[in-house]
Every structure is written in structure tokens, then in C-alpha cells.
Coordinates of C-alpha atoms and ligand atoms in Angstrom, one line a residue:
M1 CA -10.2 -16.3 13.1
L2 CA -6.8 -15.2 14.5
Q3 CA -7.5 -17.3 17.8
Q4 CA -8.4 -20.3 15.4
A5 CA -5.0 -19.8 13.6
M6 CA -2.9 -19.2 16.7
S7 CA -4.6 -22.0 18.9
R8 CA -4.7 -25.0 16.4
A9 CA -2.6 -27.6 17.7
E10 CA -2.7 -30.0 14.7
P11 CA -1.3 -29.4 11.3
F12 CA -3.3 -27.7 8.5
D13 CA -3.9 -29.7 5.5
V14 CA -3.2 -26.6 3.4
V15 CA -1.7 -22.9 4.1
V16 CA -2.4 -20.5 1.6
I17 CA -0.2 -17.5 1.2
G18 CA -1.9 -14.5 -0.7
G19 CA -5.3 -13.4 -0.3
G20 CA -6.0 -12.2 -3.8
A21 CA -8.2 -14.1 -6.6
T22 CA -5.8 -17.2 -6.9
G23 CA -5.4 -17.4 -3.0
A24 CA -9.0 -17.1 -2.3
G25 CA -10.2 -19.4 -5.0
V26 CA -7.7 -22.2 -3.6
A27 CA -9.0 -21.7 -0.2
V28 CA -12.7 -22.3 -1.5
D29 CA -11.7 -25.4 -3.4
A30 CA -9.7 -26.9 -0.5
A31 CA -12.4 -26.0 2.1
S32 CA -15.3 -27.3 0.0
R33 CA -13.3 -30.6 -0.5
G34 CA -13.2 -30.8 3.2
L35 CA -9.4 -29.9 3.7
S36 CA -8.6 -27.9 6.7
T37 CA -7.4 -24.7 5.3
L38 CA -5.7 -21.5 6.6
L39 CA -5.4 -18.3 4.1
L40 CA -2.8 -15.6 5.0
E41 CA -2.8 -12.2 3.4
R42 CA -0.1 -9.7 4.1
E43 CA -2.1 -6.4 3.6
D44 CA -5.9 -6.4 2.9
F45 CA -7.6 -9.1 0.7
G46 CA -7.2 -7.8 -2.8
K47 CA -4.8 -5.1 -2.0
A48 CA -2.4 -5.9 -4.9
T49 CA -3.7 -7.0 -8.5
S50 CA -7.2 -8.7 -7.7
S51 CA -9.0 -5.2 -7.1
R52 CA -7.3 -3.6 -10.2
S53 CA -8.6 -5.7 -13.0
T54 CA -10.5 -4.4 -16.0
K55 CA -13.6 -5.9 -14.6
L56 CA -14.1 -8.5 -17.3
V57 CA -15.2 -12.0 -17.0
H58 CA -14.0 -13.0 -20.6
G59 CA -12.6 -15.5 -22.9
G60 CA -10.2 -12.8 -24.3
V61 CA -10.9 -11.8 -27.8
R62 CA -7.0 -10.8 -28.1
Y63 CA -6.2 -14.4 -27.2
L64 CA -8.3 -15.7 -30.1
E65 CA -6.4 -13.2 -32.5
Q66 CA -3.1 -14.7 -31.0
G67 CA -4.5 -18.3 -31.9
N68 CA -4.5 -19.5 -28.4
I69 CA -7.7 -21.5 -28.8
S70 CA -7.7 -23.7 -25.6
L71 CA -7.0 -20.6 -23.4
V72 CA -10.0 -18.8 -24.9
M73 CA -11.9 -22.0 -24.8
G74 CA -11.1 -22.6 -21.1
A75 CA -11.9 -19.0 -20.1
L76 CA -15.3 -19.1 -21.8
R77 CA -16.3 -22.1 -20.0
E78 CA -15.1 -20.4 -16.8
R79 CA -17.1 -17.4 -17.5
G80 CA -20.2 -19.2 -17.9
I81 CA -19.6 -21.4 -14.6
L82 CA -18.8 -18.1 -12.8
R83 CA -22.2 -16.6 -13.8
R84 CA -24.0 -19.4 -12.8
N85 CA -22.6 -19.7 -9.4
A86 CA -22.6 -15.9 -8.8
P87 CA -25.4 -14.2 -10.9
H88 CA -25.3 -11.5 -8.1
L89 CA -21.9 -10.3 -9.3
V90 CA -21.2 -11.3 -13.0
H91 CA -23.5 -10.0 -15.6
D92 CA -23.7 -10.0 -19.4
V93 CA -22.4 -6.9 -21.0
P94 CA -22.9 -6.2 -25.0
F95 CA -19.8 -5.0 -26.4
V96 CA -19.6 -3.1 -30.0
V97 CA -16.4 -3.2 -31.9
P98 CA -17.2 0.2 -34.0
N99 CA -15.8 -0.2 -37.8
Y100 CA -14.4 2.5 -39.7
S101 CA -13.0 0.6 -42.5
W102 CA -14.8 -1.4 -45.3
W103 CA -12.7 -4.8 -44.2
E104 CA -13.4 -4.5 -40.3
T105 CA -17.1 -5.5 -40.4
P106 CA -16.3 -8.8 -42.1
F107 CA -13.1 -9.5 -40.4
Y108 CA -14.5 -9.0 -36.8
G109 CA -17.9 -10.5 -37.7
I110 CA -16.0 -13.9 -38.4
G111 CA -13.8 -13.6 -35.5
L112 CA -16.7 -13.0 -33.0
R113 CA -18.6 -15.5 -34.6
I114 CA -15.9 -18.0 -33.8
Y115 CA -15.9 -16.4 -30.2
D116 CA -19.7 -17.6 -29.9
L117 CA -19.0 -21.0 -31.3
L118 CA -16.1 -21.4 -28.8
A119 CA -18.2 -20.8 -25.8
G120 CA -20.7 -23.5 -26.9
Q121 CA -23.3 -24.1 -24.1
Y122 CA -21.6 -21.3 -22.0
G123 CA -22.6 -18.7 -24.6
F124 CA -23.9 -15.5 -23.3
G125 CA -25.5 -14.4 -26.4
K126 CA -25.0 -14.4 -30.4
S127 CA -22.7 -11.5 -32.2
K128 CA -24.4 -9.6 -34.5
I129 CA -23.3 -7.2 -37.4
L130 CA -24.8 -3.8 -36.8
S131 CA -25.6 -1.1 -39.4
R132 CA -24.4 2.6 -38.7
E133 CA -27.7 3.6 -37.0
E134 CA -27.9 0.5 -35.0
T135 CA -24.1 1.0 -33.7
L136 CA -25.2 4.8 -33.0
E137 CA -28.5 3.8 -31.2
R138 CA -26.3 1.5 -28.7
L139 CA -23.4 3.9 -28.4
P140 CA -24.7 7.7 -29.1
T141 CA -21.3 9.2 -27.9
L142 CA -19.0 7.3 -30.6
R143 CA -17.3 9.7 -33.1
Q144 CA -19.6 9.6 -36.2
D145 CA -17.8 10.7 -39.1
G146 CA -16.4 7.7 -41.0
L147 CA -18.3 5.3 -39.1
R148 CA -19.6 2.5 -41.0
G149 CA -21.2 0.3 -38.8
G150 CA -20.0 -2.3 -35.8
V151 CA -19.8 -5.7 -34.5
I152 CA -21.9 -6.4 -31.2
Y153 CA -20.6 -9.5 -29.2
H154 CA -21.3 -10.5 -25.4
D155 CA -18.9 -10.6 -22.5
G156 CA -19.0 -10.7 -18.8
Q157 CA -18.3 -8.0 -16.2
F158 CA -18.0 -8.0 -12.6
D159 CA -16.6 -6.3 -9.3
D160 CA -13.5 -7.8 -8.6
A161 CA -12.9 -6.8 -4.9
R162 CA -16.5 -7.8 -4.0
L163 CA -16.2 -11.1 -5.8
L164 CA -12.9 -11.7 -3.7
I165 CA -14.8 -10.8 -0.5
H166 CA -17.6 -13.3 -1.4
L167 CA -15.0 -15.9 -2.3
L168 CA -13.4 -15.4 1.1
A169 CA -16.7 -15.7 2.9
T170 CA -17.4 -18.9 0.7
S171 CA -14.3 -20.5 2.1
A172 CA -15.2 -19.4 5.5
D173 CA -18.8 -20.6 5.2
H174 CA -17.1 -24.2 4.4
G175 CA -14.7 -23.9 7.3
A176 CA -11.4 -22.2 6.4
T177 CA -9.8 -19.6 8.4
V178 CA -8.9 -16.5 6.7
L179 CA -6.6 -13.5 8.0
N180 CA -5.7 -10.2 6.6
Y181 CA -2.9 -8.1 7.7
A182 CA -1.1 -11.5 8.4
P183 CA 1.9 -12.1 6.3
A184 CA 3.8 -15.5 6.3
V185 CA 7.4 -14.1 7.3
E186 CA 9.0 -17.4 7.4
I187 CA 8.6 -21.0 5.6
R188 CA 9.6 -23.6 7.8
K189 CA 11.4 -26.8 6.8
G190 CA 11.4 -30.2 8.5
P191 CA 14.6 -32.4 9.0
D192 CA 14.1 -33.7 5.5
G193 CA 14.6 -30.3 4.0
F194 CA 10.9 -30.3 3.1
I195 CA 8.3 -27.7 4.0
C196 CA 6.3 -28.3 7.2
G197 CA 4.7 -25.0 7.8
V198 CA 5.1 -21.4 8.1
V199 CA 5.6 -18.8 10.6
A200 CA 3.0 -15.8 10.5
E201 CA 2.5 -12.5 11.9
D202 CA -0.5 -10.7 13.4
R203 CA 0.6 -7.0 12.1
E204 CA -1.9 -5.3 14.5
S205 CA -0.3 -6.9 17.7
A206 CA 3.1 -7.7 15.8
Q207 CA 2.7 -11.4 17.5
R208 CA 4.3 -13.9 15.6
F209 CA 2.8 -17.6 15.6
T210 CA 3.7 -20.9 14.0
V211 CA 1.6 -22.9 12.0
D212 CA 2.1 -26.7 10.7
A213 CA 1.1 -27.7 7.2
S214 CA 0.8 -30.5 5.3
V215 CA 1.1 -28.4 2.0
V216 CA 2.0 -24.9 1.7
I217 CA 0.7 -22.9 -1.4
N218 CA 2.1 -19.9 -2.6
A219 CA -0.5 -17.7 -4.2
T220 CA 1.3 -14.5 -3.8
G221 CA 0.7 -13.2 -7.4
I222 CA 3.5 -10.5 -8.5
F223 CA 5.2 -11.5 -5.2
A224 CA 5.5 -15.0 -6.1
D225 CA 9.4 -15.0 -6.5
E226 CA 9.8 -13.2 -3.0
T227 CA 7.6 -15.9 -1.4
R228 CA 9.8 -18.4 -3.1
R229 CA 13.1 -17.0 -1.7
L230 CA 11.5 -17.5 1.7
A231 CA 12.0 -21.1 1.2
D232 CA 14.9 -21.0 -1.4
P233 CA 17.0 -17.8 -1.1
S234 CA 18.6 -18.8 -4.3
A235 CA 15.3 -19.7 -6.3
P236 CA 15.5 -18.4 -9.9
P237 CA 12.8 -15.8 -10.8
I238 CA 9.9 -16.8 -13.0
M239 CA 7.7 -13.7 -12.7
V240 CA 7.6 -10.9 -15.1
P241 CA 5.7 -8.0 -14.0
S242 CA 3.8 -5.8 -16.4
Q243 CA 1.3 -3.0 -15.7
G244 CA -1.8 -1.7 -17.0
I245 CA -3.5 1.5 -16.0
H246 CA -7.4 2.5 -16.1
L247 CA -9.0 5.8 -16.3
V248 CA -12.3 6.2 -14.7
L249 CA -14.8 9.0 -16.4
D250 CA -18.2 9.9 -15.7
G251 CA -20.9 7.6 -16.9
S252 CA -22.1 10.2 -19.5
F253 CA -19.1 9.3 -21.8
L254 CA -21.0 6.2 -22.7
R255 CA -24.4 6.6 -21.7
G256 CA -26.1 3.3 -21.7
N257 CA -24.8 -0.1 -21.0
T258 CA -22.9 -0.9 -24.0
A259 CA -19.2 -1.0 -23.7
I260 CA -16.6 -0.2 -26.6
M261 CA -13.9 -2.6 -27.8
V262 CA -11.3 -1.3 -30.0
P263 CA -9.5 -4.3 -31.2
H264 CA -6.1 -2.9 -32.5
T265 CA -4.6 0.3 -30.6
S266 CA -1.4 1.8 -32.0
D267 CA 0.5 -0.2 -29.4
G268 CA -1.2 -3.6 -30.9
R269 CA -3.3 -3.9 -27.7
V270 CA -7.1 -4.1 -27.0
L271 CA -8.8 -1.1 -25.5
F272 CA -11.9 -1.3 -23.6
A273 CA -14.4 1.5 -22.4
I274 CA -16.8 -0.3 -20.3
P275 CA -19.7 1.1 -18.1
W276 CA -19.0 0.2 -14.5
H277 CA -21.1 1.1 -11.4
G278 CA -22.6 4.3 -13.3
H279 CA -19.0 5.6 -14.5
T280 CA -17.0 4.6 -17.5
V281 CA -13.8 2.7 -17.2
V282 CA -11.4 3.1 -20.1
G283 CA -8.3 1.0 -20.4
T284 CA -5.7 -1.0 -20.4
T285 CA -1.9 -0.6 -21.1
D286 CA 0.9 -3.2 -20.9
T287 CA 4.0 -1.7 -19.7
P288 CA 6.9 -3.8 -18.3
I289 CA 8.2 -2.8 -15.2
D290 CA 11.1 -3.6 -13.1
A291 CA 9.8 -4.7 -9.8
P292 CA 6.3 -5.3 -8.0
S293 CA 4.9 -2.8 -5.7
Y294 CA 1.5 -2.4 -3.9
E295 CA 0.8 1.2 -5.4
P296 CA 2.2 1.5 -8.8
R297 CA 1.9 4.7 -10.5
P298 CA 0.7 5.3 -14.1
F299 CA 3.3 6.6 -16.5
E300 CA 2.6 10.0 -18.4
H301 CA 2.9 8.1 -21.6
E302 CA 0.2 5.6 -20.4
I303 CA -2.3 8.5 -19.5
A304 CA -1.6 10.2 -22.7
F305 CA -2.0 6.8 -24.8
V306 CA -5.6 5.8 -23.1
L307 CA -6.9 9.6 -23.4
E308 CA -5.9 9.9 -27.0
T309 CA -7.0 6.4 -28.3
A310 CA -10.3 7.1 -26.5
S311 CA -10.6 10.5 -28.2
E312 CA -10.3 8.7 -31.7
Y313 CA -13.5 7.0 -30.9
L314 CA -15.6 9.4 -28.6
S315 CA -17.5 12.6 -30.0
H316 CA -16.7 14.2 -26.8
P317 CA -12.9 13.4 -26.2
P318 CA -12.1 12.9 -22.8
R319 CA -9.6 15.6 -21.0
R320 CA -7.3 15.2 -18.3
E321 CA -9.8 17.0 -16.1
D322 CA -12.5 14.5 -16.8
V323 CA -10.8 11.7 -15.1
L324 CA -12.2 11.0 -11.8
S325 CA -9.7 8.2 -10.7
V326 CA -6.5 6.4 -12.2
F327 CA -5.9 2.9 -10.8
V328 CA -3.1 0.8 -11.9
G329 CA -2.7 -2.9 -11.7
I330 CA 0.5 -5.3 -12.3
R331 CA -0.2 -8.5 -14.0
P332 CA 1.4 -11.6 -12.5
L333 CA 2.9 -13.0 -16.0
V334 CA 5.4 -16.3 -15.9
K335 CA 8.2 -16.7 -17.9
L336 CA 9.5 -20.2 -17.2
T337 CA 12.8 -20.8 -19.0
G338 CA 14.6 -20.2 -22.2
A339 CA 13.8 -17.3 -24.6
G340 CA 10.3 -16.9 -24.9
P341 CA 8.2 -14.0 -26.3
T342 CA 10.0 -10.6 -25.8
T343 CA 7.0 -8.5 -25.3
T344 CA 4.8 -8.8 -22.2
S345 CA 1.6 -8.5 -24.2
A346 CA 2.7 -11.6 -25.8
L347 CA 3.4 -13.8 -22.8
S348 CA 0.7 -16.3 -22.1
R349 CA -2.2 -15.7 -19.7
D350 CA -2.3 -19.5 -18.9
H351 CA -1.6 -20.3 -15.3
T352 CA 1.5 -22.3 -14.1
V353 CA 1.7 -24.7 -11.2
H354 CA 5.4 -24.8 -10.1
I355 CA 6.6 -27.1 -7.4
D356 CA 10.2 -26.1 -6.0
D357 CA 12.4 -28.8 -4.4
S358 CA 11.5 -27.8 -0.9
G359 CA 7.8 -28.8 -1.8
L360 CA 6.6 -25.2 -2.0
L361 CA 3.6 -25.2 -4.5
T362 CA 3.5 -22.0 -6.5
I363 CA 0.3 -21.1 -8.6
A364 CA 0.8 -18.2 -10.8
G365 CA -0.2 -16.4 -14.0
G366 CA -3.9 -16.9 -15.4
K367 CA -6.7 -14.5 -15.0
W368 CA -9.4 -13.4 -12.8
T369 CA -11.7 -15.3 -15.2
T370 CA -10.0 -18.4 -14.5
Y371 CA -9.5 -18.6 -10.7
R372 CA -11.7 -21.6 -10.2
H373 CA -9.9 -23.7 -12.9
M374 CA -6.6 -22.7 -11.2
A375 CA -7.6 -23.7 -8.0
E376 CA -9.0 -27.1 -8.8
D377 CA -5.6 -27.7 -10.8
T378 CA -3.6 -26.4 -7.6
V379 CA -5.7 -28.3 -5.1
D380 CA -5.4 -31.5 -7.1
H381 CA -1.5 -31.0 -7.0
A382 CA -1.6 -30.3 -3.3
I383 CA -3.4 -33.5 -2.6
M384 CA -0.8 -35.7 -4.5
L385 CA 2.1 -33.5 -2.9
G386 CA 0.8 -33.6 0.7
K387 CA -0.5 -37.4 0.6
L388 CA -3.9 -35.7 1.7
P389 CA -7.2 -37.6 1.2
E390 CA -8.5 -37.6 -2.3
R391 CA -11.8 -35.9 -2.7
P392 CA -13.2 -34.5 -6.0
C393 CA -13.4 -30.8 -6.7
V394 CA -17.1 -29.5 -6.1
T395 CA -16.5 -25.9 -7.2
R396 CA -18.4 -26.3 -10.7
E397 CA -21.5 -26.4 -9.0
L398 CA -20.8 -24.4 -5.7
K399 CA -22.9 -21.4 -5.3
I400 CA -20.8 -18.3 -4.0
H401 CA -21.5 -16.4 -1.1
G402 CA -24.4 -14.0 -1.5
Y403 CA -26.0 -16.1 -4.5
I404 CA -29.0 -14.5 -5.7
E405 CA -31.0 -14.4 -8.8
N406 CA -32.3 -11.1 -10.1
A407 CA -30.1 -9.0 -8.0
A408 CA -30.1 -6.0 -10.2
T409 CA -33.7 -5.7 -9.2
T410 CA -32.4 -4.9 -5.6
G411 CA -31.0 -1.5 -6.3
D412 CA -27.6 0.1 -5.3
L413 CA -26.8 -2.7 -2.9
A414 CA -27.1 -5.5 -5.6
V415 CA -23.5 -6.4 -5.4
Y416 CA -24.0 -7.7 -1.9
G417 CA -26.4 -10.3 -3.1
S418 CA -28.4 -11.9 -0.4
D419 CA -26.5 -9.9 2.3
A420 CA -28.1 -6.6 0.9
E421 CA -31.2 -7.6 2.8
L422 CA -29.0 -7.6 6.1
I423 CA -27.5 -4.3 5.2
R424 CA -30.8 -2.8 4.4
A425 CA -32.0 -3.8 8.0
L426 CA -28.9 -2.2 9.4
A427 CA -29.6 0.9 7.7
L428 CA -33.1 1.1 9.3
E429 CA -31.6 0.8 12.9
S430 CA -30.8 4.5 12.8
P431 CA -31.6 7.3 10.0
R432 CA -27.7 8.2 10.0
L433 CA -27.0 4.7 8.8
G434 CA -29.3 5.0 5.9
E435 CA -27.6 8.1 4.6
P436 CA -25.3 8.3 1.5
L437 CA -21.8 9.2 2.3
D438 CA -21.3 11.6 -0.6
P439 CA -24.1 12.8 -3.1
S440 CA -22.0 11.7 -6.1
L441 CA -21.8 7.8 -4.9
P442 CA -24.5 5.4 -3.8
S443 CA -22.6 4.1 -0.6
I444 CA -24.5 4.3 2.6
A445 CA -23.2 4.7 6.3
A446 CA -24.5 1.0 7.0
E447 CA -22.2 -0.4 4.4
V448 CA -19.3 0.8 6.7
I449 CA -20.4 -0.9 9.7
W450 CA -21.2 -4.1 7.8
A451 CA -17.6 -4.1 6.2
V452 CA -16.2 -3.7 10.0
R453 CA -18.4 -6.4 11.5
E454 CA -18.8 -8.9 8.7
E455 CA -16.0 -8.3 6.0
M456 CA -12.7 -7.7 8.3
A457 CA -12.2 -4.2 6.9
R458 CA -9.8 -2.6 9.2
T459 CA -8.7 0.5 7.9
V460 CA -10.5 3.4 5.9
E461 CA -8.8 2.5 2.7
D462 CA -10.0 -1.2 3.1
V463 CA -13.7 0.5 3.2
L464 CA -13.1 3.1 0.5
A465 CA -11.1 1.0 -1.9
R466 CA -12.3 -2.5 -1.8
R467 CA -15.3 -2.9 0.4
T468 CA -17.0 -0.1 -1.4
R469 CA -15.2 1.1 -4.5
A470 CA -15.4 4.6 -4.0
L471 CA -11.5 5.6 -4.4
F472 CA -11.5 3.4 -7.9
L473 CA -14.8 5.4 -9.2
N474 CA -14.0 9.2 -7.8
A475 CA -10.9 9.8 -5.7
R476 CA -12.2 13.1 -4.8
A477 CA -15.5 11.8 -3.6
A478 CA -13.6 9.2 -1.6
L479 CA -11.5 12.1 0.2
R480 CA -15.0 13.7 1.0
M481 CA -16.3 10.5 2.5
A482 CA -13.0 9.6 4.6
P483 CA -13.8 11.5 7.8
A484 CA -17.2 10.1 8.1
V485 CA -15.9 6.7 7.3
A486 CA -13.2 6.9 10.0
A487 CA -15.5 8.2 12.5
L488 CA -18.0 5.1 12.1
M489 CA -15.2 2.5 11.9
A490 CA -13.7 4.2 15.1
A491 CA -16.9 3.9 17.0
E492 CA -17.4 0.4 15.8
M493 CA -14.0 -0.9 16.7
G494 CA -13.3 1.3 19.7
R495 CA -10.7 3.4 18.4
D496 CA -9.7 6.8 19.5
Q497 CA -9.1 10.1 18.0
A498 CA -5.3 9.4 17.3
W499 CA -6.4 6.5 15.2
I500 CA -8.8 8.7 13.1
D501 CA -6.1 11.2 12.7
G502 CA -3.7 8.6 11.5
E503 CA -6.0 6.7 9.3
L504 CA -7.2 10.0 7.8
A505 CA -3.6 11.1 6.9
R506 CA -2.6 7.8 5.6
F507 CA -5.9 8.0 3.4
Q508 CA -5.4 11.2 2.1
A509 CA -1.7 10.4 1.1
L510 CA -3.1 7.3 -0.9
A511 CA -5.9 9.1 -2.6
A512 CA -3.9 11.8 -3.9
Q513 CA -2.1 8.9 -5.9
Y514 CA -5.3 8.3 -7.8
L515 CA -5.9 11.6 -8.8
P516 CA -5.1 12.3 -12.3
P517 CA -1.6 13.9 -12.2
L518 CA -1.2 17.3 -13.7
H519 CA 0.1 17.4 -17.2
P520 CA 3.9 17.8 -17.1
E521 CA 4.2 20.6 -19.4
T522 CA 1.0 22.7 -19.1
G523 CA 0.5 21.8 -15.4
E524 CA -3.4 21.5 -16.5
P525 CA -5.1 20.8 -13.3
A526 CA -7.9 18.2 -12.6
D527 CA -10.7 20.3 -11.0
R528 CA -13.3 17.6 -10.2
Ligands
LIG601 C1 -4.6 -4.1 -15.6 C2 -4.9 -5.4 -15.5 C3 -6.2 -5.7 -15.8 C4 -6.7 -6.9 -15.7 N1 -8.0 -7.2 -16.1 C5 -8.5 -8.5 -16.0 C6 -9.8 -8.7 -16.7 O1 -10.6 -7.8 -17.2 N2 -10.3 -9.9 -16.3 C7 -9.5 -11.0 -15.9 O2 -10.0 -12.3 -15.8 N3 -8.5 -10.9 -15.5 C8 -7.7 -9.5 -15.6 N4 -6.4 -9.2 -15.0 C9 -5.8 -10.5 -14.5 C10 -6.1 -10.6 -12.8 O3 -6.5 -9.4 -12.4 C11 -5.1 -11.5 -12.2 O4 -4.7 -12.4 -12.7 C12 -5.6 -11.8 -10.7 O5 -6.2 -10.8 -9.9 C13 -4.2 -12.4 -10.0 O6 -4.5 -12.8 -8.7 P1 -3.6 -13.2 -7.6 O7 -4.4 -13.8 -6.6 O8 -2.7 -14.2 -8.3 O9 -2.6 -11.9 -7.2 P2 -2.9 -10.7 -6.2 O10 -4.3 -10.1 -6.4 O11 -1.8 -9.9 -6.7 O12 -2.7 -11.5 -4.9 C14 -1.6 -11.7 -4.3 C15 -1.5 -11.4 -2.7 O13 -0.4 -12.0 -2.2 C16 -0.3 -11.2 -0.9 N5 1.1 -11.6 -0.4 C17 2.4 -11.3 -0.9 N6 3.3 -11.9 -0.2 C18 2.7 -12.3 1.1 C19 3.1 -13.0 2.2 N7 4.4 -13.0 2.6 N8 2.3 -13.3 3.1 C20 0.7 -13.1 2.8 N9 0.2 -12.6 1.8 C21 1.3 -12.1 0.8 C22 -0.3 -9.9 -1.5 O14 -0.5 -8.8 -0.5 C23 -1.5 -10.0 -2.4 O15 -2.5 -9.4 -1.7 C24 -5.8 -8.2 -15.2 C25 -4.7 -7.8 -14.8 C26 -4.1 -6.4 -14.6 C27 -2.9 -6.0 -14.1

């Protein structure tokens, strides 16, 4: 891939800066329209927001409450398209809104019926009012006193980092060149002042190289303003960062495949408790922050809020020491001009295509769920801007890498879709490769080899945070797995002991940030 990028003499039709959901979606769209495409990612793919979502492919019940019907309808359509094109990664999860007041059942019953109607042909399953007994059958761990019943509805769930890798693989299958650890460090302009390419850097060799492009697309999410300033140092900011945290608990906090949705928390948001890879993910928050960063830390008040709200609904209230991992993401919200809403939770989740005077095309905002529609819109604009050959978007019907029906029947490797068979074959090459890396998680050694050979994993963190999800599921287990992962990677990549030592030190420092912090007053430890 690096050779392809460095040795190319003619301009790329499209250079995409940013390897998160948005950039990967644009690369798939552009490459599948037959446009020559290069994607540059500064860190690892998905290092920023796109591996830190709540893992929902959804219309957004909350946006329905805000009256944003077109956003909800668009997202519900995309939810249906994504499940059709990546059935190995997106599946239906039943959600129950538990009702403790007399008015909640009719209120949420009607609201969720509207949600069903808006989904139309893309519906996942009908919502239904549940009796108290039916609610407890689905959610045996729910707090029982005062419970009147519930409303069940359906939405989609996925593994965000895995879908991202499969989108990048799809783009590569259509001829795109994609690079991680390769930042765009300069945006180049021609004599007319219009953008004509970028200077990129291969971080492993510190070698810089020049790339020509008809259109440069800025898909750098929370870093979009920083990238715009590469082209125009005086570009006024449009991004408003806001962070959200998730606490990961043992699967026993939900027992079963049904999620809980709390439509009105004390801060006016929605809280989810969702079964994910055998664990329970609880979140999220919406806290405005000053500046974007790659490893945002949870605020103490956010941890307290999520634990307290979950405790109001669960018969066995989660305590700080039950938390296996804490992960935090930053929303790339856009505020264009004027005085809009003052709280970040009220800022629109619609996407924005913005073209600066230099011709830099920025795509920002939106949601993981709507990445495909965002990409279609972006490439339509790019074709006009760069006077590229007009070719229609084909992604509505495009199967995503790994496509396979009934993936769930294939066991622990289901998220790999059709690649699972190849990983299983790899595991058969030596008994060592079929072994789990830690008893508390299903990841096997063959996945590490696969990640290095086929998925461009370069560091222990890439494998443990995003090719497998160990760090996000159980930070202590990930720490235990790290030495074996480093040794497997070093053998595969031809690295020495110094590389192993450096990787382990870096990973230990990182994983410490995913462990639940001690209570500031009691110093209560986390003992798992
Ligand atoms: C807490 C939280 C929960 C969420 N939950 C959901 C959900 O359940 N469902 C849903 O649909 N959406 C959800 N979202 C929204 C969704 O995650 C985001 O909209 C989406 O991931 C944004 O993707 P992105 O590609 O725009 O940004 P990012 O994933 O941040 O990608 C931008 C990339 O650009 C790279 N970059 C920056 N500068 C450069 C440079 N100079 N050169 C090269 N690369 C560069 C960065 O390294 C980064 O990887 C959630 C968001 C948050 C924060």
C-alpha cells in the first residue's frame, strides 16, 4: 500500500484524510465508483471516535423526541441498508423501556409505534407493550419494586472497529490504497491557490512523500478544524467537541439478549445498558470539552452519574469494582454559524459538507449509522468540485467485506464473517494458534497473526483495542494478554526484544486509563 502511494506518478482522483467511519465510508464510495482513491490515517484506523461508540445502528429514539423526523427516517433507512449489506456485523437487538409510572406505557408505546412506522420497509421488528411479567422475563435483573411493565422495540447493534476494518477492506477490494500511521502533514496548493494534493508521512520510517489529487477530502472528525487550518491557518472553527463515557460490566448484569433503554435520565439524556460480546455496556454521557484528544479521560461526575442511573434500574446495583473497562469517545458535532443551541445534546446529529475557499472539502458530524449516506453526499460533491467523471453511487447494494448470512452460527469468530473460515484454518496450523489468549475472553492467538498479515495491525494496542476488543471489554484481561500478543507480533513482523519491551510499556500505560479510577474520596479499589 505504501509503495503504491509513494510511487504513483499521476494524481489520485480523491485523497481522503482520516480513517474513521466517515473516511472509510468515503473511500468505499469513491473506489466503488471507479475513482482512484488514497486514504491517509494519522494513527491506527478508528483510534479516535469510531471505535468508541455505543455500538448502536439506530434511528435515534432521542431525535424523535426532539422532533427531527428527517434525521430519524434517514438513519432508520441506513440501519436497514447496513444490516442487508453486512449481516455478519449488524444484528437486531430487542430494547425494553421499563415503565415505573402510569403514563409511561402509553407515552412510550405511541412514540415507539411512530419509530416503527418511520422505518417503513426497513423495519427490524414491531414494538409492543409488555406486562410486568413479560418485562421481567426479558430482563430478569431489572429492579422490581414499582415496576408496571415496559415497551419493547428493536434496533441494530454492531462492533464499530470491526465494521471499520471491513469497510477499509471493501475499499481496498475495489482498488483503494489505505494507510494507517500515515498523517497528512501539509495540504498543497497550486499557483491558483486551489488545493492540488498533500504531503504525507510514513511514521514508521519518518519518510515524507508528495501526493497529487483532484480533490482532497477532510474526514478527520473531531480534528476537522486542525486539518482545515493546514489549508488556511485563519479558518474559523466549526467543530464543538463533546465527550461520552461507557462503563463495561460483566454479562450477568443483563442476563440475556435484551437491552435496557432509559429515555429520560436526570441530565435529560438517554441511557442504554446493552449486551455486547458477552458483556454489558452502559452509557453514555454528553459533556462539552475544550479540545479534542485521542485518549479522553472520564470525569468523576460522569462515572458517578452512569453508576447511579444504572443502579436505579438494576436489582443488583453495579459498583465501581464491577467495572471491567471504561471507554470514552468524543462526538464530532458541528456548529456552523450564529447562536444555535447552547447544550451539546441539543446540537444536530445531521452531517455537514463544507467547502473552504481553497477547495478543501470537509465532511463532519453525522453518526456511525449514517456513514454510507454521508459518503454518498460527499463523493457527489467531490465529483462536481474536482470535475471528476460522473458515476452513480453503488453502495446501497454493495456487500461489505466479510458478508455472510447466518454468521452467528459460526461461533466466537462470527464478527469476521467469511474471513472466520480462514482464521480457523490458520489456527489449525499449530495447536498454539488455536489457544485463547486469556480465559475470560474468546480471542485466540490466530487472530493476532491474522491482524498483522491481513488487517495492518502494527502495535499491541491495535490488536487488543481494535482488531479484537479486549481492552474495551476487560482492561485487566487485555493487560494479561499483552505479553503473548507482543511475542506473536514480534515473530510475525521480525521485531526484536527492544520492540517487545517498548510495546508492552506503552500498552500498560494505556490500559491503566481504561481501568476504573479509584473513588476520589474513599479510594475504593477496583479488584477485578
Ligand atoms: C460516546 C459516543 C457514542 C456514540 N454512539 C453512537 C452509536 O451508538 N451509533 C452511531 O451511529 N453513532 C454513534 N456515535 C457517533 C459516531 O461514533 C461518530 O459519528 C463517528 O465515529 C465519527 O467518525 P469520523 O470518521 O467522522 O471520526 P473519527 O473516528 O474520529 O475519525 C477521524 C480520523 O481522522 C484522523 N486524522 C486526524 N488528523 C489527521 C491527519 N492530519 N492525517 C490523517 N488522519 C488524520 C484521526 O486519527 C481519526 O482516526 C457516538 C459517538 C460518541 C462520541
